[in-house]
Coordinates of C-alpha atoms (C1' of nucleotides) in Angstrom, one line a residue:
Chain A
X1033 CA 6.5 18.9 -33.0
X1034 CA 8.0 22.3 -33.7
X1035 CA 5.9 23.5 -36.9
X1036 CA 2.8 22.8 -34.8
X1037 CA 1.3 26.4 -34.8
X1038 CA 0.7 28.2 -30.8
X1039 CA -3.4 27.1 -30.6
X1040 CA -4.2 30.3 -28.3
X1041 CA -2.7 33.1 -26.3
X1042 CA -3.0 32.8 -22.6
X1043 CA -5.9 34.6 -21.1
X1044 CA -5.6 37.6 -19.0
X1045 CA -7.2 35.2 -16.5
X1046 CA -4.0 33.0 -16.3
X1047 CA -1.1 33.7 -14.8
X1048 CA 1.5 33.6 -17.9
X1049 CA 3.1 30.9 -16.6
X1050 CA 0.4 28.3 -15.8
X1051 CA 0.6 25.3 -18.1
X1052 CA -2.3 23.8 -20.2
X1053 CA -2.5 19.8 -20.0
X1054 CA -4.6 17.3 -21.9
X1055 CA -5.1 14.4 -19.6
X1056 CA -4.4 10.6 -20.9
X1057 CA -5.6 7.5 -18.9
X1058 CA -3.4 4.5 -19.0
X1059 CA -4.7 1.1 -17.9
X1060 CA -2.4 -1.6 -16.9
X1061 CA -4.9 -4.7 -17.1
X1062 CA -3.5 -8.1 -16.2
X1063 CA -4.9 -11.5 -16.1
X1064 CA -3.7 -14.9 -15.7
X1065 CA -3.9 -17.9 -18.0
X1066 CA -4.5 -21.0 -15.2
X1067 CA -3.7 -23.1 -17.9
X1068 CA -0.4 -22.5 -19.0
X1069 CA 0.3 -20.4 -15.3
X1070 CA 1.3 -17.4 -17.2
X1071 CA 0.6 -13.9 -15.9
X1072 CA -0.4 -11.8 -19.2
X1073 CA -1.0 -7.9 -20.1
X1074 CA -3.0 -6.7 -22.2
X1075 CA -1.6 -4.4 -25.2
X1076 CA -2.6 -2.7 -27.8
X1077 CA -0.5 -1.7 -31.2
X1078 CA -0.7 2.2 -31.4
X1079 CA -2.5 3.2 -34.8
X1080 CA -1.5 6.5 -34.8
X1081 CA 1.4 8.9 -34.1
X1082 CA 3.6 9.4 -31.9
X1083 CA 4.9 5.9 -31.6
X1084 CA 2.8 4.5 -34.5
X1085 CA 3.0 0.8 -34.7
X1086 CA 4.8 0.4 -31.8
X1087 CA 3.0 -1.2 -28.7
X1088 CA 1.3 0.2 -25.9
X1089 CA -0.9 0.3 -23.0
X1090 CA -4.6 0.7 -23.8
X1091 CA -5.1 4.3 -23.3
X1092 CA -6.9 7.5 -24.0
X1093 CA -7.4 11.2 -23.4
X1094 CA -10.0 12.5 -21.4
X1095 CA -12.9 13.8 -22.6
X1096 CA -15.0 17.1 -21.7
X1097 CA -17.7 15.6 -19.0
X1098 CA -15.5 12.7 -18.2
X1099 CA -14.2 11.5 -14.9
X1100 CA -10.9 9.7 -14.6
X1101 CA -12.4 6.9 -13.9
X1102 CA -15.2 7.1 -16.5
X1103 CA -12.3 7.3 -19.3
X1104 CA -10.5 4.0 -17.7
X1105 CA -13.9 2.4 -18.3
X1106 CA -14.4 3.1 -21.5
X1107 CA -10.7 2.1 -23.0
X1108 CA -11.5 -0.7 -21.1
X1109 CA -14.5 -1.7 -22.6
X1110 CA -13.4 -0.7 -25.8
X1111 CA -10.9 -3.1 -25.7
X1112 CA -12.3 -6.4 -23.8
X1113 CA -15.9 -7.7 -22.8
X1114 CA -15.2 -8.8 -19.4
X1115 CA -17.9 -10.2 -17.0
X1116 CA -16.1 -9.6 -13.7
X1117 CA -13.8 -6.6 -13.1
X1118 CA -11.6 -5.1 -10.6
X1119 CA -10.5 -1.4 -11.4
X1120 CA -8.3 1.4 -9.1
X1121 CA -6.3 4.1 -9.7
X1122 CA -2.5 3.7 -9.9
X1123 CA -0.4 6.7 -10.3
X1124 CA -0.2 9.9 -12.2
X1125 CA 2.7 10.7 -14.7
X1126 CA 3.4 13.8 -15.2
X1127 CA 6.7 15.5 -15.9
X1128 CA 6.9 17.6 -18.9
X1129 CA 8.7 16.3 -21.9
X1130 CA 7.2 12.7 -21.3
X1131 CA 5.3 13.0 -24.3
X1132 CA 6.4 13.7 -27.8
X1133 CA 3.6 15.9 -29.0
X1134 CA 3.9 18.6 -26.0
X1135 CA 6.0 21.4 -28.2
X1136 CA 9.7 21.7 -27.7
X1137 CA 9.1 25.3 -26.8
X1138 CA 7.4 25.8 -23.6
X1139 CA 4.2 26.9 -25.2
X1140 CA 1.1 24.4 -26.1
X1141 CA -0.4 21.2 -23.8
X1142 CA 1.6 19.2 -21.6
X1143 CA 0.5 15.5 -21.7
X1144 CA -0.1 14.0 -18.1
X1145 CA -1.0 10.4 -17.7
X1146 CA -3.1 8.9 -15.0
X1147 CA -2.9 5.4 -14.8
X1148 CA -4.8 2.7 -13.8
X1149 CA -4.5 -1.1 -12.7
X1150 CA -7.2 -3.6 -13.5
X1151 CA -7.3 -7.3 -13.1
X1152 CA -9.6 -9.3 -15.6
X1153 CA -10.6 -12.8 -15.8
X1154 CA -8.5 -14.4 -18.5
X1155 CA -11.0 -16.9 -19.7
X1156 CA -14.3 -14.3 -19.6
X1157 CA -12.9 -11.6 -21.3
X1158 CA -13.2 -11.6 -24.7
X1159 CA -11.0 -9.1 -26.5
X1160 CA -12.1 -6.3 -29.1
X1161 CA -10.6 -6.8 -32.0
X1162 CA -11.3 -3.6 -34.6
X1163 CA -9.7 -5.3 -37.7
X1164 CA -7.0 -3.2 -38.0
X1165 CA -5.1 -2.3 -34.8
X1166 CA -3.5 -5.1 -33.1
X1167 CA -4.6 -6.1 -29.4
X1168 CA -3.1 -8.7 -27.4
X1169 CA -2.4 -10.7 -24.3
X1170 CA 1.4 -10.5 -23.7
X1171 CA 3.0 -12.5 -20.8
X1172 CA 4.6 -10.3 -18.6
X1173 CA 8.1 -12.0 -19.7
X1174 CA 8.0 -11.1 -23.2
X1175 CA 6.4 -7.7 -23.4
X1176 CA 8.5 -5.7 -25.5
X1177 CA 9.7 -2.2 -25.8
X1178 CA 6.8 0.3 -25.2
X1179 CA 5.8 3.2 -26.4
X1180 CA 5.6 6.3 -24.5
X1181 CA 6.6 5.8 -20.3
X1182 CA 4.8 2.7 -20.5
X1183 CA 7.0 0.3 -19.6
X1184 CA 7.8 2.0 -16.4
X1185 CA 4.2 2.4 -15.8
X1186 CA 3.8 -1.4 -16.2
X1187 CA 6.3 -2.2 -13.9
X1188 CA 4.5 0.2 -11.5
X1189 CA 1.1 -1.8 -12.0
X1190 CA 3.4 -4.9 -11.8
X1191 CA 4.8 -3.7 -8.3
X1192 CA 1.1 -3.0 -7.3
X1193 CA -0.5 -6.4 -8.1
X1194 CA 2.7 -8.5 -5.8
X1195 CA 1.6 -6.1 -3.2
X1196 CA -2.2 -6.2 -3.5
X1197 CA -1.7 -10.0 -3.5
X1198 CA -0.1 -10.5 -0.1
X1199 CA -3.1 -8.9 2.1
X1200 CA -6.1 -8.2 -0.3
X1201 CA -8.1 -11.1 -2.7
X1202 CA -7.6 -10.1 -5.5
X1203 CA -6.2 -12.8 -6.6
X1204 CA -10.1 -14.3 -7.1
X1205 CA -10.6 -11.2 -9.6
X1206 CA -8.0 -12.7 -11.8
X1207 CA -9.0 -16.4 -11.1
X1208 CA -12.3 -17.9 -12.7
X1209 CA -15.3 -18.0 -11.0
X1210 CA -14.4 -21.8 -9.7
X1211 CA -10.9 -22.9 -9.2
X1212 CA -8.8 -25.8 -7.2
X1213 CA -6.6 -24.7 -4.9
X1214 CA -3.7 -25.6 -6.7
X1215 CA -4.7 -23.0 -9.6
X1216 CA -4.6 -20.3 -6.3
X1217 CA -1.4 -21.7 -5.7
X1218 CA 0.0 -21.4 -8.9
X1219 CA -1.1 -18.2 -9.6
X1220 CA 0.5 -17.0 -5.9
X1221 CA 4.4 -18.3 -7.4
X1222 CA 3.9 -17.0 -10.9
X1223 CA 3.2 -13.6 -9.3
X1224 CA 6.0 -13.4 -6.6
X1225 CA 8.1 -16.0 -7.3
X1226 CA 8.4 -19.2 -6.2
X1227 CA 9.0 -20.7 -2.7
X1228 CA 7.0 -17.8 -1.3
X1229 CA 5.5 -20.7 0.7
X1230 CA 5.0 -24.3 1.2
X1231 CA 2.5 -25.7 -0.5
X1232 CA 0.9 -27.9 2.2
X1233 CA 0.7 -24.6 4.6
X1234 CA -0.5 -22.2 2.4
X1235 CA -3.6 -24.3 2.1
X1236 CA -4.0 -24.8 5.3
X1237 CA -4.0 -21.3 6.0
X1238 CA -6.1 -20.3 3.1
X1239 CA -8.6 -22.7 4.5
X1240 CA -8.6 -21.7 8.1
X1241 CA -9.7 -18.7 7.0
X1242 CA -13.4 -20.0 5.7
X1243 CA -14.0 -18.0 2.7
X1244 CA -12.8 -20.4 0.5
X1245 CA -16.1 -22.7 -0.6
X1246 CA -15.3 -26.3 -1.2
X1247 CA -18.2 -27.2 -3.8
X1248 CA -17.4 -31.0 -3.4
X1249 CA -16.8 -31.2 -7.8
X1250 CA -14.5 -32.4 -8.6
X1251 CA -11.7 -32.1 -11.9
X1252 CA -9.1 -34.1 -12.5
X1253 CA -6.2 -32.5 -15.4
X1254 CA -4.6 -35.7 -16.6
X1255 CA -2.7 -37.9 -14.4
X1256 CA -2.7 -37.6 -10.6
X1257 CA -5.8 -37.3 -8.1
X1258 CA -8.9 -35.2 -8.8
X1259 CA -8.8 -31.7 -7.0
X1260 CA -11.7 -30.2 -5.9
X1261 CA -13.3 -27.0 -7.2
X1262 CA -13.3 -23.6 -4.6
X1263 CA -15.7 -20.7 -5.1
X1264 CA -14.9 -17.4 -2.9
X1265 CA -17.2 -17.0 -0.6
X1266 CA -17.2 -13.3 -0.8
X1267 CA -20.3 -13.1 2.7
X1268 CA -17.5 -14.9 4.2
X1269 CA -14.6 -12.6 3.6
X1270 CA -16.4 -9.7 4.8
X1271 CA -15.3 -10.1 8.5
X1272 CA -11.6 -9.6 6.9
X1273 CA -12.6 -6.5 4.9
X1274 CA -10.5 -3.6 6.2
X1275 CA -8.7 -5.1 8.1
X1276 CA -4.8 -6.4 7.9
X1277 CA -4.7 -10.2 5.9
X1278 CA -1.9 -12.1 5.4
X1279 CA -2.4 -14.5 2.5
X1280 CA 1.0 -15.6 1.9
Chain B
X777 CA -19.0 31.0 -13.9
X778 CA -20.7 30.8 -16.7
X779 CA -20.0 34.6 -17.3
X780 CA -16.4 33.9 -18.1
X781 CA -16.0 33.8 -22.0
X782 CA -14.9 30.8 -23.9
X783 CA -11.0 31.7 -24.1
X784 CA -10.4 29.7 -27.1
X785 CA -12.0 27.1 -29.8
X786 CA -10.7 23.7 -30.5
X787 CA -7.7 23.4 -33.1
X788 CA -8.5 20.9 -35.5
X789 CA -5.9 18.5 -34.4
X790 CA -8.2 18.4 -31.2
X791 CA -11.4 15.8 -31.4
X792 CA -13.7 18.2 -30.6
X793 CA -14.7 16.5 -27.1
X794 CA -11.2 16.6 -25.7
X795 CA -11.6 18.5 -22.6
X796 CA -8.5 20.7 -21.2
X797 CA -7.3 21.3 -18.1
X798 CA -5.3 23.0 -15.6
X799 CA -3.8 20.6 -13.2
X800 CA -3.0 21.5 -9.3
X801 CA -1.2 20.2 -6.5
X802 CA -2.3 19.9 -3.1
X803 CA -0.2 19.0 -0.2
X804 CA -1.3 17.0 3.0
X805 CA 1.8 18.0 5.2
X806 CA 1.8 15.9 8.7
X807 CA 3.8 16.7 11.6
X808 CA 3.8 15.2 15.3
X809 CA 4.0 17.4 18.1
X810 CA 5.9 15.1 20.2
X811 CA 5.6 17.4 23.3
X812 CA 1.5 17.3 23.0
X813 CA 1.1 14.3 21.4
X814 CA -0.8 15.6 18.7
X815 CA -1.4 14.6 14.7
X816 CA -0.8 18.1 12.9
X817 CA -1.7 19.0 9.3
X818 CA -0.5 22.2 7.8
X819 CA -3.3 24.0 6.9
X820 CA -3.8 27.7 4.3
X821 CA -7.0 30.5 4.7
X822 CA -7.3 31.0 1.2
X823 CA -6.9 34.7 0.0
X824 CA -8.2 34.4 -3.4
X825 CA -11.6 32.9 -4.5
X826 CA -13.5 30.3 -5.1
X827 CA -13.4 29.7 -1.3
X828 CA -11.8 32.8 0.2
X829 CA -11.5 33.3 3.4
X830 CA -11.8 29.3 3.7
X831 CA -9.7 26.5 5.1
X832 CA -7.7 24.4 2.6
X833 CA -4.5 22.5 2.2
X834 CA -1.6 24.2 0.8
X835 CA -1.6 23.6 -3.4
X836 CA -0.8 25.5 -6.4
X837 CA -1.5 25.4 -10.1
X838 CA 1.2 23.6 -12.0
X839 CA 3.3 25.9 -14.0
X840 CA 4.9 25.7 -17.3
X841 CA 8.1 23.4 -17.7
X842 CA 7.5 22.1 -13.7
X843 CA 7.0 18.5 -13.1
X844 CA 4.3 17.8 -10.7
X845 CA 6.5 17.0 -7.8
X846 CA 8.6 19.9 -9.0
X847 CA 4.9 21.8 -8.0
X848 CA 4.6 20.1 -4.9
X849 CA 8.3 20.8 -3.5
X850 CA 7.6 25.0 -4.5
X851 CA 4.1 24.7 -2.4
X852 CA 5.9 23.2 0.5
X853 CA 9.4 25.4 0.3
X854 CA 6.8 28.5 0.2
X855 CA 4.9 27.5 3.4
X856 CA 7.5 25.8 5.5
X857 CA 11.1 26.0 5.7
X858 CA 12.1 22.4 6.9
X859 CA 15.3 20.5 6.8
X860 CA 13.8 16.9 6.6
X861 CA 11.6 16.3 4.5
X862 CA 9.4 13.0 3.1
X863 CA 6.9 13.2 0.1
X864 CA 5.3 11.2 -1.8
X865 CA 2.2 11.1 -4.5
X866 CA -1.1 10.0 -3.3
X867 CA -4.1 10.2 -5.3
X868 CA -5.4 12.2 -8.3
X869 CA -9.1 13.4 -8.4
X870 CA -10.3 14.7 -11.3
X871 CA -13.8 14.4 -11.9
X872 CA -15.9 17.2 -13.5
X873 CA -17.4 19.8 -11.5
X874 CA -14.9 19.6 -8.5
X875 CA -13.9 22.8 -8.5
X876 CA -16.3 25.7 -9.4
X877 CA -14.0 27.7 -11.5
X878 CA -15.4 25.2 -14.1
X879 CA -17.7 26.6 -16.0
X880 CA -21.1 25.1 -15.6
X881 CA -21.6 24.2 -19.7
X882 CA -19.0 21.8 -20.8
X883 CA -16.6 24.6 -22.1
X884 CA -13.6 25.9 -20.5
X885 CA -11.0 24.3 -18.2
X886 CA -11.2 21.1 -16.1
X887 CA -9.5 21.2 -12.6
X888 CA -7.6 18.1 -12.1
X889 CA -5.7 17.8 -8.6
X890 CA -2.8 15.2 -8.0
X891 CA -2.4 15.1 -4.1
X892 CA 0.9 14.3 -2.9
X893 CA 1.4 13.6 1.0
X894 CA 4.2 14.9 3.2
X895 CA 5.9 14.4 6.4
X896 CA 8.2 17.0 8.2
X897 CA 9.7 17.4 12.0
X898 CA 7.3 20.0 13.9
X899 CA 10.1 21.4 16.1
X900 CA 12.7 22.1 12.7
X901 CA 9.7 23.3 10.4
X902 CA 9.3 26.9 10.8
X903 CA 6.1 28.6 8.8
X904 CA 6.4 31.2 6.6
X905 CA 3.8 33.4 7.4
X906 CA 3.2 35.7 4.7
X907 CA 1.7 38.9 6.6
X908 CA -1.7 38.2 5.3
X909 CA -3.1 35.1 4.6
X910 CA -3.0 32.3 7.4
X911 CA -1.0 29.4 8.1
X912 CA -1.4 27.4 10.6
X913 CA -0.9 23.5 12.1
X914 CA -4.0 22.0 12.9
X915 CA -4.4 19.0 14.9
X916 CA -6.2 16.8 13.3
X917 CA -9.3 15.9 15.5
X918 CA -9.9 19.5 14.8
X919 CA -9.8 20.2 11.2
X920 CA -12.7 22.5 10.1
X921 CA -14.6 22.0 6.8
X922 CA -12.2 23.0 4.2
X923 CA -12.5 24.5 0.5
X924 CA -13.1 22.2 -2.6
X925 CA -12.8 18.4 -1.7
X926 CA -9.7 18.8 0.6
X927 CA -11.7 17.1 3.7
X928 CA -11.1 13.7 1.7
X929 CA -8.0 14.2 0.3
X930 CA -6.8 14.8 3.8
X931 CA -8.7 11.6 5.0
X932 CA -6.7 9.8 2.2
X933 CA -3.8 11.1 3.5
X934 CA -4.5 9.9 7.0
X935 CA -5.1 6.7 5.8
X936 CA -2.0 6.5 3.5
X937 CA 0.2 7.5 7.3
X938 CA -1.7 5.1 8.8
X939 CA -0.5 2.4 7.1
X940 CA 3.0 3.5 6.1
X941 CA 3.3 3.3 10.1
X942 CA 3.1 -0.7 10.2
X943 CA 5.7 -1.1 7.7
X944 CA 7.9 1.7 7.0
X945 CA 10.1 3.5 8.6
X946 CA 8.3 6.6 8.3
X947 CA 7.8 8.1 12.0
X948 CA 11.6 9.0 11.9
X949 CA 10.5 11.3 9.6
X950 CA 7.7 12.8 12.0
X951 CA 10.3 12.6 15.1
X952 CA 12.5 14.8 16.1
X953 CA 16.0 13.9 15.4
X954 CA 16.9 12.2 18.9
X955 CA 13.8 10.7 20.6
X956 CA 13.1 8.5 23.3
X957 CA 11.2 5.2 23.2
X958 CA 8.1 6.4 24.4
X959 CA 8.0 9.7 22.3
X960 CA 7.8 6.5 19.3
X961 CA 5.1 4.5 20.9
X962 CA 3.3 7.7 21.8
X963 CA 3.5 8.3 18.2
X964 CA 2.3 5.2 17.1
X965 CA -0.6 5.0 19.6
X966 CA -1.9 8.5 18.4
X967 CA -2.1 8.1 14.8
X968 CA -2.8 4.3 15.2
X969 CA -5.3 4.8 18.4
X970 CA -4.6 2.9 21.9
X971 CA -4.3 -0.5 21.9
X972 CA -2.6 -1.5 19.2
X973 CA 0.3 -3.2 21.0
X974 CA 1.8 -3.5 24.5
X975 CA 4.4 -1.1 25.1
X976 CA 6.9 -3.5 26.9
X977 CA 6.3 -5.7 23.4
X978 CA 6.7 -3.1 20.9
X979 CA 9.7 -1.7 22.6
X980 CA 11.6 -5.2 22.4
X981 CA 10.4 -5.8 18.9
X982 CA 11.8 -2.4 17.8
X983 CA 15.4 -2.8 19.9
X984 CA 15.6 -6.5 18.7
X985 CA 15.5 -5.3 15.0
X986 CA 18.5 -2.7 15.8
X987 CA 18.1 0.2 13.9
X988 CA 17.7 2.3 16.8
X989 CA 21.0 3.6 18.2
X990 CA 21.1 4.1 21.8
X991 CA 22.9 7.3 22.2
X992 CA 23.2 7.1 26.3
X993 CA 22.2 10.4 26.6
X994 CA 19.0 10.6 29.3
X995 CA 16.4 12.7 29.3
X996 CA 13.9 13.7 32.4
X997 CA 10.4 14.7 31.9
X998 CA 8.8 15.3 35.6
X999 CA 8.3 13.1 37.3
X1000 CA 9.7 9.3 36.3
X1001 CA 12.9 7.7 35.2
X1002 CA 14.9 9.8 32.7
X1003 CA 14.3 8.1 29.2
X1004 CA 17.3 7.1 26.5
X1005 CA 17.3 9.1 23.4
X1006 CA 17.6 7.2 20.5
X1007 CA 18.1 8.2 17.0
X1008 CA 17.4 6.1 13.8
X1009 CA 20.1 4.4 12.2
X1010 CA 19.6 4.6 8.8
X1011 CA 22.5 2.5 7.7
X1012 CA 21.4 -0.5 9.7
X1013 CA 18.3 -0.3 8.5
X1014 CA 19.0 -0.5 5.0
X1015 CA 19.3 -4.3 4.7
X1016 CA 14.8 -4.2 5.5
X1017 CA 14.5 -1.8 2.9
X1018 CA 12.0 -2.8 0.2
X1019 CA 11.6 -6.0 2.4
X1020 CA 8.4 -6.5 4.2
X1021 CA 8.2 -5.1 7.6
X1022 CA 6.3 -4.7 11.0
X1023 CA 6.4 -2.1 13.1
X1024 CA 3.1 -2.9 14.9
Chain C
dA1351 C1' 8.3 7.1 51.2
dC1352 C1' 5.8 6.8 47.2
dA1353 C1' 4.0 7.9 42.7
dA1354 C1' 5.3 8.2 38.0
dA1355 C1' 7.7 7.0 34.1
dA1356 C1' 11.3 3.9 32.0
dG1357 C1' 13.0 -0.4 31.3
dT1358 C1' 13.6 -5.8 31.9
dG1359 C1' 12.1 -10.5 32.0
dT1360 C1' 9.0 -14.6 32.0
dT1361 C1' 5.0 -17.3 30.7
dT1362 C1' 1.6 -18.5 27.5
dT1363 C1' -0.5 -18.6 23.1
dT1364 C1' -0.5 -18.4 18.4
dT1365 C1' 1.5 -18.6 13.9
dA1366 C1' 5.1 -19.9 10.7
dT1367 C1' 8.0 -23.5 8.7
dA1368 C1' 9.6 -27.9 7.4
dC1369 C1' 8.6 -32.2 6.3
dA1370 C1' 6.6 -36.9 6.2
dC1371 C1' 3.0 -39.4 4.6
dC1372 C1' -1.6 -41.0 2.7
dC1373 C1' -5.1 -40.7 -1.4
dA1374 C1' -7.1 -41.1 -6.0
dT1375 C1' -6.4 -41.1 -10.6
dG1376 C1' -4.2 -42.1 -15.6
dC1377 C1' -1.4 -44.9 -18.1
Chain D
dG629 C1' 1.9 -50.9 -10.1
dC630 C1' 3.8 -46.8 -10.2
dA631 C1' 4.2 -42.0 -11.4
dT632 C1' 1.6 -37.9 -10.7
dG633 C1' -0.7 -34.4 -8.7
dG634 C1' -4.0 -33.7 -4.6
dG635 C1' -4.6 -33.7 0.3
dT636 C1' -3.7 -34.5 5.6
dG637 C1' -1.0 -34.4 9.7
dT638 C1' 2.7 -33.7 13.0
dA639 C1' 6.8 -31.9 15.2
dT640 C1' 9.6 -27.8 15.7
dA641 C1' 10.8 -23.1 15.7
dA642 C1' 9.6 -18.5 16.0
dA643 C1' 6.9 -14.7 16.9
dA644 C1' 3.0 -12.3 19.2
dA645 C1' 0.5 -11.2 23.3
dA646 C1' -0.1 -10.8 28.2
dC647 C1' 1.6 -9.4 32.3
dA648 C1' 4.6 -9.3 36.5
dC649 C1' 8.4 -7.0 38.1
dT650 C1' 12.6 -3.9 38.7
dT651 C1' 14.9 0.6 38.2
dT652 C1' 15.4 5.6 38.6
dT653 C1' 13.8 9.8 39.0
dG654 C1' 10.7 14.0 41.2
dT655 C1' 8.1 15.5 45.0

DNA sequence: ACAAAAGTGTTTTTTATACACCCATGC
DNA sequence: GCATGGGTGTATAAAAAACACTTTTGT
């Protein structure tokens, strides 16, 4: 955006060189349909420029008297009512030129992203929809072309949740509230693949550990025998806290 | 500061709660002194205010048409003069009011820092000391109180080696070129504490995965049978790379 | 000769992996 | 009754943990 006119001279304060930057939040926010064992992102459809119409990461720029983390919030609620939520901060983007409106000339704001991974329930959040801009689960196979970095950030958040799922539980922040072991299961090869491990051992090992409740109901999805119905036990985990897991 | 004028009003592009900000790099910068068996981090006395006179880790303000790790390499290149060299990001904190060059009403810059951590060889880094202000390695059980919020981004740091220890390659960053076996256990027990394996155990694990060249060459210190030096093969390690790995 | 540091080997315990098999349901 | 998904058990291999012992130096 060349014709965009210099906003302000540089204060005698600053050292000429020192560049000005607005500061985005990005929020890669995954969540997993047990049902059809798909592992989805959310997006959004840009509704203004740069990269109008084209789809995106849910994001925004920060605001005076806002924290980082304060701005992830609130795109996030913006976008989705979600009950439970699990929120951290992912990695910060900041190389000039990654954004179209920083000024080909070196004066004016440099853009720098700080993004941020958050794992939703699939069937308690309830997305926003304003009417006019488009929001929307996308599996992680068919995501398209992004706008902006944002489909290396995604794989970045993508990278992240494989990771976070091999010694930390989150994989109950993604899960609903009660689930059969098989839906843990599932969710554990649509993440990192399959054969990552037996079937048979990884429940054993899940259940060695003792923060998996059984609640005794039971729920049987067409043919085959009824499985029961976990809960995390989350008094239970706390031994584990801090210290190295292995879940897989 | 609320003395300091307001350097500029909001363009009309801008929604007028956009806040601005200049965005910093700071540097935790480990080294191992293999000889003392000691956890380092380079430390700067600050020769300008806010915290003069104070304790901080080595950072700079981002500059025009410099990426941030672009910012990060000039901090470290203008304290140290090192021939290896490891860095990586590690966390962003930008809430309001953590740095008092903000000005106390909701005008004016933001201070946003992106930390990035680093790992260099004590006996090839050299210092470049300036004249006046201070630089100096400080072992890390003796780390005064520093400027701004640098005593947690340091204790993120430490917690980011710790676990880079278990499973990545990243002591042969720390170690001198040749080493001997001990020098990496040593190593391992000071950043990780005692205890956290046998020596006889961790020394076959380490030799069984072959990475480590044997270079014959023997080393006495006192008393005792001379050591082997090794040195890290970095070709036959390649085939763990991006593959899970333990080092504990 | 003996203490100190380096290096080797053996035993035991624990955990991972691979399967084989039984159970309860829908159709 | 048999296919289907759920659940249990066992046999084997591999790795972790514990520890006893040998080797080579300085003093």
């Amino acid at each position: 955006m060349p014709g965009r006119a210099p906003k302000k001279a540089h204060s005698v304060a600053d050292s000429p060189t020192l560049a000005d930057f607005k500061v985005g939040v990005d929020n890669v926010i995954f969540s997993v349909d047990t049902e059809q064992n798909r592992l989805l992102v959310l997006l959004v459809m840009r509704d203004e420029p740069p990269f109008l119409g084209q789809w995106s990461l849910p994001g925004t720029l920060v605001q005076q008297g806002e924290s980082l983390e304060d701005a992830a919030y609130r795109i996030l609620a913006e976008k989705i009512r979600a009950n439970n939520l699990y929120l951290e901060q992912l990695y910060t983007f900041g190389g000039p030129q990654r954004d179209p409106r920083e000024s080909a000339d070196s004066y004016g704001d440099r853009y720098l992203a700080v993004s941020y991974f958050a794992l939703v329930r699939f069937a308690e959040a309830e997305l926003i929809a304003d009417g006019v801009s488009g929001i929307a689960w996308y599996p992680l196979s068919q995501v398209p072309v992004l706008a902006f970095d944002h489909n290396q950030v995604l794989e970045y958040g993508h990278r992240r949740l494989r990771n976070k799922l091999e010694y930390s539980p989150v994989a109950f922040e993604v899960l609903p509230e009660l689930f059969t072991l098989s839906d843990l299961y599932q969710l554990y090869t649509t993440v990192l693949g399959d054969n990552f491990s037996d079937y048979s051992n990884f429940r054993s090992r899940l259940l060695k550990l003792g923060f998996l409740a059984d609640t005794r109901v039971k729920v049987s999805r067409g043919a085959g025998r009824p499985a029961s119905l976990y809960r995390f036990d989350a008094e239970a985990f706390a031994p584990y806290k801090d210290k190295p897991m292995v879940f897989i």
